[in-house]
């Protein structure tokens, strides 16, 4: 009957679709993480904003993947403008990603202005910590790795070369951290930015 045939056709289409999904899934599994990233990035618009790329840096440990993300991020249109905007964004995870980029970008990409933007990013974090004693508690959506975020700030400020502006921002950060309730996380945070616990 017609109904039976339609039902059978529907079932066959469902099986074919599932098989195609399984094949695609197996093909993706066989790729290296960098090849998977390359495929994902290839589908993105050339005008994709910087935050989309750098947001992936804090949670990525593999050096090859990190290098690939940084290389792609550097090709974003209006890169400098985007970097300034992202590193001074209100969301810690985007700041963290942009600071990671500053920390790992090739030496030729570095600009003297980056120090000033980094100082603003550190000052913003210091203000957020002073306003929110829970800032050091990991938050999956806004600040998944606060201690790694602090380490990125310290590393980037060393890499870009310390300036009076950066030193003042780090001092502000230290004061905010010292104002937090005593505990192992506070001690670890102060140690991470190169301060001894008073």
PDB file of C-alpha atoms in Angstrom:
ATOM      1  CA  UNK A   1       0.000   0.000   0.000  1.00  0.00           C
ATOM      2  CA  UNK A   2       0.950   3.624  -0.412  1.00  0.00           C
ATOM      3  CA  UNK A   3       1.157   4.198   3.360  1.00  0.00           C
ATOM      4  CA  UNK A   4       3.406   1.196   3.811  1.00  0.00           C
ATOM      5  CA  UNK A   5       5.689   2.383   1.001  1.00  0.00           C
ATOM      6  CA  UNK A   6       5.865   5.899   2.463  1.00  0.00           C
ATOM      7  CA  UNK A   7       6.664   4.456   5.872  1.00  0.00           C
ATOM      8  CA  UNK A   8       9.371   2.239   4.399  1.00  0.00           C
ATOM      9  CA  UNK A   9      10.869   5.167   2.429  1.00  0.00           C
ATOM     10  CA  UNK A  10      10.904   7.274   5.588  1.00  0.00           C
ATOM     11  CA  UNK A  11      12.678   4.507   7.504  1.00  0.00           C
ATOM     12  CA  UNK A  12      15.233   4.057   4.717  1.00  0.00           C
ATOM     13  CA  UNK A  13      15.912   7.805   4.664  1.00  0.00           C
ATOM     14  CA  UNK A  14      16.374   7.815   8.452  1.00  0.00           C
ATOM     15  CA  UNK A  15      18.838   4.896   8.257  1.00  0.00           C
ATOM     16  CA  UNK A  16      20.732   6.573   5.398  1.00  0.00           C
ATOM     17  CA  UNK A  17      20.906   9.857   7.345  1.00  0.00           C
ATOM     18  CA  UNK A  18      22.138   8.051  10.461  1.00  0.00           C
ATOM     19  CA  UNK A  19      24.773   6.187   8.422  1.00  0.00           C
ATOM     20  CA  UNK A  20      25.949   9.462   6.861  1.00  0.00           C
ATOM     21  CA  UNK A  21      26.155  11.028  10.358  1.00  0.00           C
ATOM     22  CA  UNK A  22      28.173   8.058  11.658  1.00  0.00           C
ATOM     23  CA  UNK A  23      30.577   8.240   8.704  1.00  0.00           C
ATOM     24  CA  UNK A  24      31.046  12.010   9.183  1.00  0.00           C
ATOM     25  CA  UNK A  25      31.524  11.548  12.928  1.00  0.00           C
ATOM     26  CA  UNK A  26      34.166   8.836  12.359  1.00  0.00           C
ATOM     27  CA  UNK A  27      35.933  11.033   9.781  1.00  0.00           C
ATOM     28  CA  UNK A  28      36.038  13.950  12.261  1.00  0.00           C
ATOM     29  CA  UNK A  29      37.342  11.648  15.015  1.00  0.00           C
ATOM     30  CA  UNK A  30      40.201  10.576  12.743  1.00  0.00           C
ATOM     31  CA  UNK A  31      41.383  14.169  12.289  1.00  0.00           C
ATOM     32  CA  UNK A  32      43.983  15.755  14.542  1.00  0.00           C
ATOM     33  CA  UNK A  33      42.659  18.525  16.835  1.00  0.00           C
ATOM     34  CA  UNK A  34      44.334  21.122  14.596  1.00  0.00           C
ATOM     35  CA  UNK A  35      42.730  19.640  11.454  1.00  0.00           C
ATOM     36  CA  UNK A  36      39.334  19.775  13.182  1.00  0.00           C
ATOM     37  CA  UNK A  37      39.928  23.426  14.121  1.00  0.00           C
ATOM     38  CA  UNK A  38      40.994  24.199  10.545  1.00  0.00           C
ATOM     39  CA  UNK A  39      37.734  22.705   9.248  1.00  0.00           C
ATOM     40  CA  UNK A  40      35.644  24.650  11.757  1.00  0.00           C
ATOM     41  CA  UNK A  41      37.457  27.898  10.976  1.00  0.00           C
ATOM     42  CA  UNK A  42      37.090  27.347   7.215  1.00  0.00           C
ATOM     43  CA  UNK A  43      33.301  27.532   7.656  1.00  0.00           C
ATOM     44  CA  UNK A  44      33.530  30.909   9.411  1.00  0.00           C
ATOM     45  CA  UNK A  45      33.121  34.270   7.743  1.00  0.00           C
ATOM     46  CA  UNK A  46      36.368  36.209   7.078  1.00  0.00           C
ATOM     47  CA  UNK A  47      34.895  38.999   9.230  1.00  0.00           C
ATOM     48  CA  UNK A  48      34.405  36.766  12.300  1.00  0.00           C
ATOM     49  CA  UNK A  49      35.340  38.914  15.336  1.00  0.00           C
ATOM     50  CA  UNK A  50      38.463  38.287  17.391  1.00  0.00           C
ATOM     51  CA  UNK A  51      36.645  37.194  20.574  1.00  0.00           C
ATOM     52  CA  UNK A  52      35.293  34.100  18.786  1.00  0.00           C
ATOM     53  CA  UNK A  53      38.858  32.808  18.341  1.00  0.00           C
ATOM     54  CA  UNK A  54      40.530  33.949  21.560  1.00  0.00           C
ATOM     55  CA  UNK A  55      37.697  32.651  23.752  1.00  0.00           C
ATOM     56  CA  UNK A  56      39.052  29.173  22.912  1.00  0.00           C
ATOM     57  CA  UNK A  57      42.595  29.869  24.142  1.00  0.00           C
ATOM     58  CA  UNK A  58      42.131  29.621  27.936  1.00  0.00           C
ATOM     59  CA  UNK A  59      40.666  26.119  27.696  1.00  0.00           C
ATOM     60  CA  UNK A  60      43.180  24.791  25.142  1.00  0.00           C
ATOM     61  CA  UNK A  61      46.336  23.149  26.473  1.00  0.00           C
ATOM     62  CA  UNK A  62      47.769  21.689  23.229  1.00  0.00           C
ATOM     63  CA  UNK A  63      50.568  24.018  21.988  1.00  0.00           C
ATOM     64  CA  UNK A  64      49.888  23.217  18.292  1.00  0.00           C
ATOM     65  CA  UNK A  65      46.213  24.122  18.688  1.00  0.00           C
ATOM     66  CA  UNK A  66      47.085  27.302  20.575  1.00  0.00           C
ATOM     67  CA  UNK A  67      49.519  28.327  17.839  1.00  0.00           C
ATOM     68  CA  UNK A  68      46.868  27.669  15.201  1.00  0.00           C
ATOM     69  CA  UNK A  69      44.276  29.772  17.085  1.00  0.00           C
ATOM     70  CA  UNK A  70      46.734  32.665  17.508  1.00  0.00           C
ATOM     71  CA  UNK A  71      47.744  32.552  13.821  1.00  0.00           C
ATOM     72  CA  UNK A  72      44.079  32.688  12.735  1.00  0.00           C
ATOM     73  CA  UNK A  73      43.216  35.395  15.280  1.00  0.00           C
ATOM     74  CA  UNK A  74      45.981  37.644  13.909  1.00  0.00           C
ATOM     75  CA  UNK A  75      44.190  37.632  10.509  1.00  0.00           C
ATOM     76  CA  UNK A  76      40.994  39.197  11.883  1.00  0.00           C
ATOM     77  CA  UNK A  77      40.117  42.421  10.015  1.00  0.00           C
ATOM     78  CA  UNK A  78      40.961  45.565  12.043  1.00  0.00           C
ATOM     79  CA  UNK A  79      43.022  43.347  14.322  1.00  0.00           C
ATOM     80  CA  UNK A  80      44.436  46.097  16.571  1.00  0.00           C
ATOM     81  CA  UNK A  81      41.026  47.670  17.126  1.00  0.00           C
ATOM     82  CA  UNK A  82      39.525  44.252  17.866  1.00  0.00           C
ATOM     83  CA  UNK A  83      42.361  43.382  20.257  1.00  0.00           C
ATOM     84  CA  UNK A  84      41.929  46.594  22.234  1.00  0.00           C
ATOM     85  CA  UNK A  85      38.165  46.025  22.413  1.00  0.00           C
ATOM     86  CA  UNK A  86      38.486  42.351  23.444  1.00  0.00           C
ATOM     87  CA  UNK A  87      41.261  42.738  26.020  1.00  0.00           C
ATOM     88  CA  UNK A  88      39.286  45.471  27.793  1.00  0.00           C
ATOM     89  CA  UNK A  89      35.930  43.647  27.550  1.00  0.00           C
ATOM     90  CA  UNK A  90      33.802  43.283  30.680  1.00  0.00           C
ATOM     91  CA  UNK A  91      33.787  39.475  30.390  1.00  0.00           C
ATOM     92  CA  UNK A  92      36.890  37.946  32.030  1.00  0.00           C
ATOM     93  CA  UNK A  93      37.000  34.988  29.605  1.00  0.00           C
ATOM     94  CA  UNK A  94      37.449  37.283  26.571  1.00  0.00           C
ATOM     95  CA  UNK A  95      40.084  39.353  28.379  1.00  0.00           C
ATOM     96  CA  UNK A  96      41.886  36.138  29.352  1.00  0.00           C
ATOM     97  CA  UNK A  97      41.861  34.924  25.733  1.00  0.00           C
ATOM     98  CA  UNK A  98      43.130  38.248  24.404  1.00  0.00           C
ATOM     99  CA  UNK A  99      45.884  38.336  27.067  1.00  0.00           C
ATOM    100  CA  UNK A 100      46.875  34.785  26.068  1.00  0.00           C
ATOM    101  CA  UNK A 101      47.172  36.045  22.502  1.00  0.00           C
ATOM    102  CA  UNK A 102      49.458  38.900  23.649  1.00  0.00           C
ATOM    103  CA  UNK A 103      51.501  36.363  25.578  1.00  0.00           C
ATOM    104  CA  UNK A 104      51.925  34.009  22.607  1.00  0.00           C
ATOM    105  CA  UNK A 105      51.775  36.138  19.454  1.00  0.00           C
ATOM    106  CA  UNK A 106      54.987  36.151  17.374  1.00  0.00           C
ATOM    107  CA  UNK A 107      57.388  38.925  18.376  1.00  0.00           C
ATOM    108  CA  UNK A 108      56.828  40.665  15.009  1.00  0.00           C
ATOM    109  CA  UNK A 109      53.119  41.102  15.802  1.00  0.00           C
ATOM    110  CA  UNK A 110      53.682  42.910  19.127  1.00  0.00           C
ATOM    111  CA  UNK A 111      52.950  46.623  19.292  1.00  0.00           C
ATOM    112  CA  UNK A 112      54.022  49.111  22.012  1.00  0.00           C
ATOM    113  CA  UNK A 113      50.333  50.029  22.540  1.00  0.00           C
ATOM    114  CA  UNK A 114      49.620  46.517  23.804  1.00  0.00           C
ATOM    115  CA  UNK A 115      51.202  47.371  27.188  1.00  0.00           C
ATOM    116  CA  UNK A 116      48.707  50.150  27.738  1.00  0.00           C
ATOM    117  CA  UNK A 117      45.751  47.924  26.787  1.00  0.00           C
ATOM    118  CA  UNK A 118      47.060  45.159  29.050  1.00  0.00           C
ATOM    119  CA  UNK A 119      47.311  47.656  31.934  1.00  0.00           C
ATOM    120  CA  UNK A 120      43.649  48.579  31.340  1.00  0.00           C
ATOM    121  CA  UNK A 121      42.695  44.870  31.300  1.00  0.00           C
ATOM    122  CA  UNK A 122      44.535  44.237  34.593  1.00  0.00           C
ATOM    123  CA  UNK A 123      42.951  47.331  36.175  1.00  0.00           C
ATOM    124  CA  UNK A 124      39.513  46.112  35.081  1.00  0.00           C
ATOM    125  CA  UNK A 125      40.163  42.709  36.682  1.00  0.00           C
ATOM    126  CA  UNK A 126      41.399  44.414  39.861  1.00  0.00           C
ATOM    127  CA  UNK A 127      38.162  46.428  40.019  1.00  0.00           C
ATOM    128  CA  UNK A 128      36.028  43.323  39.395  1.00  0.00           C
ATOM    129  CA  UNK A 129      37.900  41.406  42.131  1.00  0.00           C
ATOM    130  CA  UNK A 130      37.404  44.286  44.584  1.00  0.00           C
ATOM    131  CA  UNK A 131      33.677  44.324  43.759  1.00  0.00           C
ATOM    132  CA  UNK A 132      33.192  40.542  43.745  1.00  0.00           C
ATOM    133  CA  UNK A 133      34.968  38.400  46.368  1.00  0.00           C
ATOM    134  CA  UNK A 134      33.919  35.291  44.382  1.00  0.00           C
ATOM    135  CA  UNK A 135      35.972  36.317  41.305  1.00  0.00           C
ATOM    136  CA  UNK A 136      38.602  33.657  42.088  1.00  0.00           C
ATOM    137  CA  UNK A 137      35.998  30.872  42.047  1.00  0.00           C
ATOM    138  CA  UNK A 138      35.904  29.250  38.603  1.00  0.00           C
ATOM    139  CA  UNK A 139      32.783  30.095  36.636  1.00  0.00           C
ATOM    140  CA  UNK A 140      32.403  27.968  33.504  1.00  0.00           C
ATOM    141  CA  UNK A 141      30.787  30.671  31.400  1.00  0.00           C
ATOM    142  CA  UNK A 142      32.527  33.884  32.425  1.00  0.00           C
ATOM    143  CA  UNK A 143      35.859  32.977  34.050  1.00  0.00           C
ATOM    144  CA  UNK A 144      36.624  29.238  33.876  1.00  0.00           C
ATOM    145  CA  UNK A 145      40.231  29.471  35.132  1.00  0.00           C
ATOM    146  CA  UNK A 146      40.816  32.535  37.324  1.00  0.00           C
ATOM    147  CA  UNK A 147      44.304  31.491  38.482  1.00  0.00           C
ATOM    148  CA  UNK A 148      45.397  30.811  34.882  1.00  0.00           C
ATOM    149  CA  UNK A 149      43.916  34.218  34.000  1.00  0.00           C
ATOM    150  CA  UNK A 150      46.118  35.879  36.645  1.00  0.00           C
ATOM    151  CA  UNK A 151      49.140  33.931  35.388  1.00  0.00           C
ATOM    152  CA  UNK A 152      48.424  35.130  31.829  1.00  0.00           C
ATOM    153  CA  UNK A 153      48.395  38.742  33.101  1.00  0.00           C
ATOM    154  CA  UNK A 154      51.722  38.301  34.886  1.00  0.00           C
ATOM    155  CA  UNK A 155      53.353  36.512  31.906  1.00  0.00           C
ATOM    156  CA  UNK A 156      52.063  39.017  29.346  1.00  0.00           C
ATOM    157  CA  UNK A 157      53.271  41.978  31.400  1.00  0.00           C
ATOM    158  CA  UNK A 158      56.757  40.406  31.582  1.00  0.00           C
ATOM    159  CA  UNK A 159      56.725  39.635  27.877  1.00  0.00           C
ATOM    160  CA  UNK A 160      55.602  43.096  26.783  1.00  0.00           C
ATOM    161  CA  UNK A 161      58.128  44.767  29.068  1.00  0.00           C
ATOM    162  CA  UNK A 162      57.149  46.361  32.353  1.00  0.00           C
ATOM    163  CA  UNK A 163      56.060  49.990  32.207  1.00  0.00           C
ATOM    164  CA  UNK A 164      55.023  52.386  34.975  1.00  0.00           C
ATOM    165  CA  UNK A 165      51.410  51.975  33.797  1.00  0.00           C
ATOM    166  CA  UNK A 166      51.630  48.157  33.953  1.00  0.00           C
ATOM    167  CA  UNK A 167      53.327  48.236  37.360  1.00  0.00           C
ATOM    168  CA  UNK A 168      50.563  50.494  38.708  1.00  0.00           C
ATOM    169  CA  UNK A 169      47.905  48.109  37.332  1.00  0.00           C
ATOM    170  CA  UNK A 170      49.610  45.083  38.914  1.00  0.00           C
ATOM    171  CA  UNK A 171      49.863  46.938  42.214  1.00  0.00           C
ATOM    172  CA  UNK A 172      46.123  47.647  42.037  1.00  0.00           C
ATOM    173  CA  UNK A 173      45.539  43.950  41.330  1.00  0.00           C
ATOM    174  CA  UNK A 174      47.679  42.962  44.341  1.00  0.00           C
ATOM    175  CA  UNK A 175      45.723  45.298  46.625  1.00  0.00           C
ATOM    176  CA  UNK A 176      42.412  43.837  45.393  1.00  0.00           C
ATOM    177  CA  UNK A 177      43.639  40.280  45.935  1.00  0.00           C
ATOM    178  CA  UNK A 178      44.924  41.124  49.407  1.00  0.00           C
ATOM    179  CA  UNK A 179      41.478  42.482  50.230  1.00  0.00           C
ATOM    180  CA  UNK A 180      39.915  39.052  49.641  1.00  0.00           C
ATOM    181  CA  UNK A 181      39.116  36.717  52.547  1.00  0.00           C
ATOM    182  CA  UNK A 182      42.180  34.725  53.612  1.00  0.00           C
ATOM    183  CA  UNK A 183      42.475  31.251  52.138  1.00  0.00           C
ATOM    184  CA  UNK A 184      44.576  28.994  49.888  1.00  0.00           C
ATOM    185  CA  UNK A 185      43.131  30.474  46.681  1.00  0.00           C
ATOM    186  CA  UNK A 186      44.037  34.010  47.749  1.00  0.00           C
ATOM    187  CA  UNK A 187      47.581  32.875  48.591  1.00  0.00           C
ATOM    188  CA  UNK A 188      47.868  31.058  45.246  1.00  0.00           C
ATOM    189  CA  UNK A 189      46.546  34.127  43.415  1.00  0.00           C
ATOM    190  CA  UNK A 190      49.102  36.454  45.032  1.00  0.00           C
ATOM    191  CA  UNK A 191      51.886  33.977  44.310  1.00  0.00           C
ATOM    192  CA  UNK A 192      50.765  33.748  40.688  1.00  0.00           C
ATOM    193  CA  UNK A 193      51.189  37.484  40.111  1.00  0.00           C
ATOM    194  CA  UNK A 194      54.619  37.299  41.688  1.00  0.00           C
ATOM    195  CA  UNK A 195      53.743  38.633  45.130  1.00  0.00           C
ATOM    196  CA  UNK A 196      54.482  37.090  48.457  1.00  0.00           C
ATOM    197  CA  UNK A 197      51.589  36.791  50.845  1.00  0.00           C
ATOM    198  CA  UNK A 198      51.763  39.472  53.537  1.00  0.00           C
TER     199      UNK A 198
END
